[in-house]
C-alpha cells in the first residue's frame, strides 16, 4: 500500500500595522496544477514497494574476512580463476551500517574515453579485498 501526502504551504501573512484599517486579509487558496499532480503521481510511483512475495537478496558472509558479506548479482559461467590469473571486474562497495552508503565503485572511475575502468588484480596477490576472489 502506498500513501502519498501532498502539502501546500502558503507564505506567512504579517499582522497589519497598528492604526491601519484592514480591508481584506483573505488569500486565495492554492490551486493544484497539472504539474503538481504529475509530480505527486511520479512520487507515488517511485515510492511503491516490492510485492510482499518478493524475496530479499541473500548475502553470504565470506569465511575469514572479519564479517564481510557478499552478494552475487550475476554469476559467471566461465572458468574459475586460479592463483596467478589476472582478472578484471566491476563492483559497487556499500556499507550496510550506513543504509547502503556507497563508498566506492569502479563505475565512478572513468578512462580517457569516459568508460568505467574495471578493477584489475592478480588472484593470490593480496591486492584485492575479501569477497573479491
C-alpha atoms as one frame of an Amber mdcrd trajectory, in Angstrom:
protein
   0.000   0.000   0.000   1.335   3.424  -0.918   0.418   6.538   0.983   1.042
   9.875  -0.646   0.752  13.178   1.133   0.711  16.477  -0.691   1.334  19.516
   1.459   0.841  23.082   0.313   2.423  25.800   2.413   1.419  29.402   1.948
   3.660  32.263   2.990   3.048  33.832   6.385   0.957  36.982   6.350   2.385
  39.687   8.643  -0.023  41.464  11.004  -1.364  44.824   9.769   0.425  47.954
  11.033  -1.119  49.475  14.158  -3.700  52.150  13.478  -4.350  50.996   9.879
  -7.656  49.585   8.727  -7.649  46.191   7.074  -9.965  45.882   4.115  -9.225
  42.287   3.128  -6.844  39.732   4.537  -8.177  36.814   2.509  -5.644  34.868
   0.499  -6.948  32.779  -2.375  -6.456  29.054  -1.772  -3.540  27.458  -3.629
  -4.532  25.670  -6.825  -3.184  22.337  -7.942  -1.858  22.420 -11.465  -1.237
  19.511 -13.793   2.450  19.798 -12.900   1.669  19.326  -9.186  -0.460  16.280
  -9.960   2.217  14.793 -12.246   4.873  15.262  -9.568   2.594  13.676  -6.953
   1.904  10.741  -9.286   5.591  10.277 -10.085   6.430  10.402  -6.387   3.794
   7.786  -5.600   5.159   5.532  -8.362   8.703   5.899  -7.057   7.600   5.049
  -3.522   5.892   1.807  -4.472   7.269  -1.079  -2.526   8.051  -4.513  -3.888
   5.321  -7.111  -3.507   5.401  -8.997  -0.216   6.154 -12.214  -2.114   9.469
 -10.847  -3.459  12.339 -12.477  -1.582  15.077 -10.283  -0.140  18.542 -10.935
  -1.576  20.670 -13.303   0.478  24.127 -12.065   1.436  26.739 -14.671   2.327
  29.495 -13.997   4.850  32.972 -14.547   3.442  34.833 -17.009   5.721  37.908
 -15.459   7.376  37.035 -11.935   6.188  36.184 -10.371   9.539  32.481 -10.018
   8.739  32.472  -9.033   5.055  29.304 -10.175   3.281  28.871 -10.549  -0.468
  26.024 -10.960  -2.913  26.455 -12.318  -6.429  24.128 -10.303  -8.636  25.025
 -12.338 -11.702  27.150 -15.460 -11.523  29.645 -16.041 -14.284  29.680 -19.103
 -16.482  33.377 -19.266 -17.372  36.309 -20.971 -15.734  37.083 -20.237 -12.095
  40.316 -18.205 -11.921  43.307 -19.753 -10.142  46.219 -18.219  -8.216  48.337
 -16.130 -10.577  45.481 -15.384 -13.012  44.776 -11.735 -13.758  41.110 -10.739
 -13.574  39.140  -7.566 -14.279  35.842  -6.867 -12.547  33.370  -4.083 -11.854
  31.922  -3.616  -8.382  29.948  -1.389  -6.011  31.208  -1.178  -2.419  28.414
  -0.368   0.052  28.260  -0.107   3.848  25.333  -1.934   5.425  25.717   0.072
   8.649  25.215   3.335   6.734  21.930   2.380   4.997  23.768   1.124   1.931
  26.041   4.183   1.558  28.254   3.598  -1.488  31.897   4.163  -0.607  33.481
   3.048  -3.876  32.593   1.841  -7.340  34.539   1.074 -10.471  31.774   2.864
 -12.359  32.904   6.131 -10.693  36.420   5.819 -12.178  36.460   6.679 -15.897
  39.163   6.315 -18.535  40.017   8.993 -21.105  37.033   7.977 -23.262  34.585
   8.220 -20.346  34.100   4.460 -19.965  34.185   2.936 -16.463  37.508   1.327
 -15.564  37.362  -2.210 -14.139  39.382  -3.204 -11.086  42.261  -5.370 -12.362
  44.209  -7.618  -9.990  46.058 -10.923  -9.807  44.462 -13.752  -7.841  46.523
 -14.552  -4.751  48.477 -11.267  -4.767  46.660  -9.909  -1.702  45.748  -6.684
  -3.545  42.018  -7.414  -3.609  39.730  -7.145  -0.605  37.843 -10.015   0.946
  34.973 -11.112  -1.243  36.642 -10.081  -4.497  38.112 -13.525  -5.117
